[in-house]
Amino acid sequence: MMLRIRSRDGLERIQVDGPQITIFQLKTLIESQLQIPIQNQTLSTDQNLLLAKTLADLLRFSDMTDPSIPLSALNLSHGSIIFLYYHGERTVRGGPTVSPAGSFGRKMTMDDLIAKQTRITRQESPHCDSVSFDRDSANAFQRFVNETLAFASKRGGFMYGTVTDEGRVEVDFIYEPPQQGLEDDLVLLRDPEEEKLVDAIAAGLGRKRVGFIFTQTIMQEKKDYNFSNKEIIQAAELHAESELKEWVTVVVKLEANEDGAADVHFEAFQMSDMCVKLFKDGWFVTEFGENDDPKLSKMKKDVVVGGKDVKEVDNDFFLVVVKIFDHQ
């Protein structure tokens, strides 16, 4: 069977007799086929091995340290990828074992390699315990959007309040910047001078900026997503700008209930750590065409989702649900 070996040199392939061979036998084949001495090899099924920089880092990857374990015990089969870290230098031989990255045999750069290693999974737990809204403030925000705009235009604002020692975000008032009401995409038109004034007033009241709140329109046809790709980008931008780990993003939407009437819903999320990092690193595509699916975020480089290299990621992978309460 064939195994794929990913190292700092790119992706290479080796032939083995079958999944019954041991890790020691695999290392022997790597030595003979890839010219890397056994004593210089560290193997793992975890892609983060390639980011190791110290001996202590390498010792964390212990899933393939026992030389007697058969490959079948690690669920390795034909086509599986194994990550290889090795000491020293080597000359990569030409021939069919090397899989060039990109077209026309372009050598894989470190950026390419890191991109291939970026794995996106769901973040199970938020950094904030919950978010609680002052009832009057929440009602004032949704009442205008509901009764005056009929959810036909978007509104957005910053939430101000406090963060408790337990990580609970308590929202006491919402500041809505002027010049809003866009129908399709939320673009929070900002006035830096006015924001500084609001921040100063909030500080005088013992409050600070703790999150972002926005409404969706009834024209978005959002039955199969929570945030659109453009909403993900703006939410990630504001989360990254805040540098507050408990920062919360809240969406307000109009949905039909069981009786067919319309109810206003508040839903709270945090952008995942990976989402914020990808935004800071400039991985998101920020220009969209008419035919782009709004429930998918586009990446400039391949990322790994569910074991596959993709450039489009379901937006829900970037959202971490936060519990909502209220207070007076």
XYZ file of C-alpha atoms in Angstrom:
328
model
C 0.000 0.000 0.000
C 1.035 3.651 -0.359
C 1.533 6.118 2.481
C 1.989 9.857 2.108
C 4.765 11.415 4.171
C 4.554 15.157 4.779
C 7.689 16.899 6.029
C 9.290 20.315 5.685
C 10.272 19.228 2.157
C 6.679 18.803 1.023
C 4.644 15.665 0.301
C 6.365 12.407 -0.625
C 5.113 8.858 -1.051
C 6.495 5.538 0.083
C 5.399 1.977 -0.577
C 4.842 -0.419 2.333
C 3.757 -4.071 2.437
C 0.586 -3.398 4.383
C -0.932 -2.051 7.609
C 0.484 -4.969 9.576
C 4.041 -3.562 9.517
C 5.347 -1.911 12.687
C 6.437 1.667 13.222
C 10.062 0.477 13.305
C 9.628 -1.197 9.920
C 8.042 2.004 8.602
C 11.016 4.051 9.798
C 13.322 1.571 8.082
C 11.455 2.073 4.812
C 11.626 5.853 5.227
C 15.381 5.550 5.717
C 15.809 3.458 2.576
C 13.345 5.313 0.341
C 13.756 8.887 1.558
C 17.351 8.751 2.873
C 16.519 9.952 6.399
C 18.310 7.980 9.167
C 16.006 6.269 11.668
C 17.585 8.066 14.625
C 16.760 11.439 13.040
C 13.062 10.680 12.522
C 10.057 11.720 14.620
C 6.690 10.538 13.287
C 3.123 11.468 14.202
C -0.394 11.546 12.812
C -0.675 15.097 14.217
C 0.172 17.813 11.682
C 1.322 20.156 14.457
C 4.492 18.072 14.636
C 5.835 20.145 11.724
C 5.605 23.289 13.848
C 7.822 21.878 16.623
C 10.888 23.989 17.390
C 12.425 22.405 20.480
C 13.038 18.940 21.906
C 10.285 19.571 24.436
C 7.902 20.256 21.550
C 8.835 16.968 19.888
C 8.278 14.952 23.071
C 4.609 15.974 23.052
C 4.028 13.826 19.959
C 4.101 10.300 21.363
C 1.499 8.473 19.266
C 4.188 6.816 17.077
C 7.085 6.458 19.505
C 6.557 2.757 20.301
C 8.442 0.901 17.536
C 6.433 -2.318 18.001
C 2.984 -0.857 17.301
C 1.509 -1.912 13.920
C 0.174 0.752 11.592
C -3.286 -0.823 11.757
C -3.509 0.100 15.459
C -3.308 3.767 14.419
C -6.019 3.351 11.736
C -3.447 3.987 9.020
C -4.308 2.562 5.617
C -3.638 3.134 1.921
C -3.289 6.866 1.233
C -2.993 7.944 4.868
C -0.815 10.953 5.703
C 1.970 10.698 8.285
C 3.880 13.762 9.430
C 7.656 13.565 9.650
C 10.047 15.822 11.537
C 13.720 15.099 11.063
C 17.060 16.536 12.141
C 19.825 17.393 9.734
C 19.864 18.102 6.016
C 19.042 15.918 3.032
C 18.879 16.169 -0.725
C 15.421 15.412 -2.020
C 15.753 13.009 -4.908
C 13.825 13.545 -8.102
C 11.454 10.966 -9.473
C 7.919 9.856 -8.853
C 8.116 9.813 -5.051
C 8.037 13.597 -4.768
C 4.703 15.374 -5.188
C 5.393 18.970 -6.343
C 3.162 21.687 -4.925
C 1.295 23.813 -7.435
C 1.600 23.698 -11.204
C 4.664 22.947 -13.322
C 6.533 21.376 -10.421
C 6.816 24.543 -8.325
C 8.643 23.863 -5.056
C 6.523 23.982 -1.939
C 7.327 27.074 0.104
C 6.993 27.324 3.881
C 3.819 29.387 3.405
C 2.371 26.598 1.266
C 3.274 24.022 3.879
C 1.781 25.991 6.768
C -1.364 26.575 4.720
C -1.734 22.848 4.150
C -1.377 22.268 7.884
C -4.047 24.764 9.006
C -6.872 22.636 10.324
C -10.260 24.201 11.068
C -12.453 22.484 13.644
C -15.329 23.650 15.794
C -14.393 25.377 19.054
C -16.587 23.829 21.711
C -16.316 26.376 24.536
C -16.445 30.194 24.477
C -14.113 32.388 26.539
C -17.079 34.116 28.157
C -19.472 32.287 30.451
C -22.585 34.107 29.177
C -23.928 37.499 28.131
C -26.687 39.385 29.962
C -28.619 42.349 28.471
C -30.208 45.242 30.250
C -33.833 44.748 29.183
C -34.545 48.368 28.316
C -31.400 48.698 26.223
C -32.110 45.495 24.287
C -35.738 46.499 23.716
C -34.769 49.968 22.491
C -32.366 48.476 19.948
C -34.794 45.943 18.506
C -37.913 48.146 18.691
C -36.618 50.671 16.150
C -35.464 47.936 13.767
C -38.726 46.043 14.155
C -41.360 48.777 14.270
C -39.728 51.489 12.129
C -37.493 49.588 9.695
C -39.516 46.325 9.677
C -36.195 44.468 9.467
C -35.805 45.734 5.895
C -32.488 47.468 6.660
C -29.507 46.533 8.776
C -28.423 48.227 11.950
C -25.312 47.690 13.998
C -23.760 48.977 17.170
C -21.283 48.476 19.978
C -22.314 47.008 23.303
C -20.961 48.572 26.495
C -20.878 47.051 29.948
C -18.665 45.017 32.233
C -17.008 41.606 32.410
C -17.311 39.789 35.729
C -14.569 37.706 37.311
C -16.476 34.613 36.171
C -16.288 35.761 32.546
C -19.913 36.893 32.298
C -20.455 39.843 29.940
C -23.108 42.273 31.222
C -24.387 44.733 28.589
C -25.878 47.948 29.987
C -26.221 50.109 26.872
C -25.749 50.029 23.106
C -24.180 52.769 20.984
C -25.402 52.905 17.383
C -23.177 54.891 14.991
C -25.037 57.232 12.593
C -25.556 56.843 8.846
C -26.763 53.266 8.718
C -29.612 51.418 7.065
C -27.894 49.398 4.335
C -30.131 46.754 2.780
C -27.716 44.007 1.738
C -24.405 43.957 3.564
C -23.598 45.286 6.978
C -20.953 47.956 6.738
C -20.673 49.666 10.101
C -19.970 53.275 9.140
C -17.724 54.540 11.904
C -16.720 57.936 13.245
C -13.472 57.548 15.231
C -13.908 60.861 17.044
C -17.433 60.053 18.130
C -16.354 56.557 19.217
C -13.641 58.100 21.407
C -16.281 60.322 23.006
C -18.581 57.349 23.658
C -15.678 55.342 25.104
C -14.854 58.250 27.426
C -18.462 58.550 28.618
C -18.602 54.781 29.162
C -15.352 54.851 31.140
C -16.796 57.568 33.354
C -19.681 55.223 34.101
C -17.349 52.317 34.830
C -18.208 50.593 31.548
C -16.238 49.542 28.467
C -16.848 48.203 24.969
C -17.638 44.476 25.292
C -19.169 43.416 22.003
C -20.818 43.996 18.648
C -24.543 43.718 17.852
C -26.239 43.800 14.455
C -29.505 42.902 12.773
C -30.185 40.775 9.725
C -32.809 41.683 7.150
C -35.803 39.595 6.168
C -34.503 39.594 2.574
C -31.375 37.597 3.353
C -33.054 34.176 2.992
C -30.840 32.944 5.796
C -32.581 29.654 6.602
C -29.386 27.629 6.271
C -26.862 29.886 7.993
C -26.403 31.975 11.136
C -23.940 34.534 9.705
C -23.215 35.379 6.086
C -19.618 35.397 4.869
C -19.518 39.201 4.943
C -20.944 39.275 8.460
C -18.263 36.797 9.543
C -15.536 39.101 8.237
C -16.864 42.211 9.971
C -17.476 40.341 13.230
C -13.954 38.874 13.107
C -12.468 42.302 12.371
C -14.170 43.911 15.390
C -13.338 40.959 17.647
C -9.683 41.155 16.626
C -9.644 44.928 17.109
C -11.056 44.637 20.642
C -8.297 42.365 22.004
C -10.885 41.283 24.606
C -11.074 37.501 24.954
C -14.670 37.710 26.263
C -15.820 39.863 23.296
C -19.338 38.852 22.202
C -21.105 39.204 18.859
C -24.909 39.269 18.916
C -27.269 38.942 15.958
C -30.899 40.077 16.085
C -33.267 38.500 13.591
C -36.969 38.145 12.829
C -38.234 34.574 12.578
C -41.630 32.949 12.259
C -42.890 31.040 15.300
C -45.087 27.929 15.384
C -48.242 30.032 15.055
C -46.972 31.773 11.952
C -46.379 35.077 13.735
C -43.001 36.828 13.723
C -40.758 36.826 16.793
C -37.595 38.827 17.411
C -34.672 36.616 18.416
C -31.359 37.568 20.026
C -28.549 35.042 19.492
C -25.052 35.421 20.948
C -21.760 34.022 19.694
C -18.040 34.417 19.995
C -15.865 34.234 16.925
C -13.582 31.228 17.343
C -9.899 31.706 18.124
C -9.060 30.242 14.702
C -11.418 32.673 12.951
C -9.813 35.686 14.634
C -6.315 34.390 13.870
C -7.139 33.772 10.204
C -8.514 37.309 9.932
C -5.436 38.837 11.549
C -3.212 36.838 9.200
C -5.141 38.022 6.137
C -6.494 34.654 5.000
C -10.095 35.707 4.272
C -11.142 36.644 0.749
C -12.971 39.951 1.147
C -14.375 40.369 -2.364
C -17.429 38.355 -3.399
C -19.307 37.669 -6.604
C -23.056 37.478 -7.141
C -22.997 33.687 -7.299
C -20.946 33.131 -4.131
C -22.746 31.146 -1.441
C -23.231 33.444 1.613
C -22.946 30.554 4.064
C -19.346 29.843 2.985
C -16.266 31.903 3.817
C -13.585 31.905 1.134
C -9.911 31.454 2.006
C -6.912 32.711 0.052
C -5.091 29.436 0.757
C -6.130 25.845 1.341
C -7.151 24.858 4.857
C -7.983 21.401 6.196
C -11.628 20.764 7.105
C -12.756 17.235 7.871
C -9.516 15.846 6.472
C -9.910 17.618 3.120
C -8.008 20.574 1.665
C -10.564 23.269 0.849
C -10.773 27.002 0.194
C -14.394 27.424 1.291
C -15.420 26.941 4.919
C -18.917 26.694 6.378
C -19.388 29.851 8.461
C -20.707 27.851 11.413
C -17.196 26.470 11.995
C -16.205 29.977 13.135
C -19.053 30.485 15.641
C -19.097 29.518 19.313
C -22.521 29.707 20.973
C -22.875 31.904 24.077
C -25.767 31.718 26.569
C -28.007 34.805 26.867
C -29.685 36.216 30.003
C -31.176 39.576 30.927
C -31.041 41.994 33.837
C -32.479 45.351 34.784
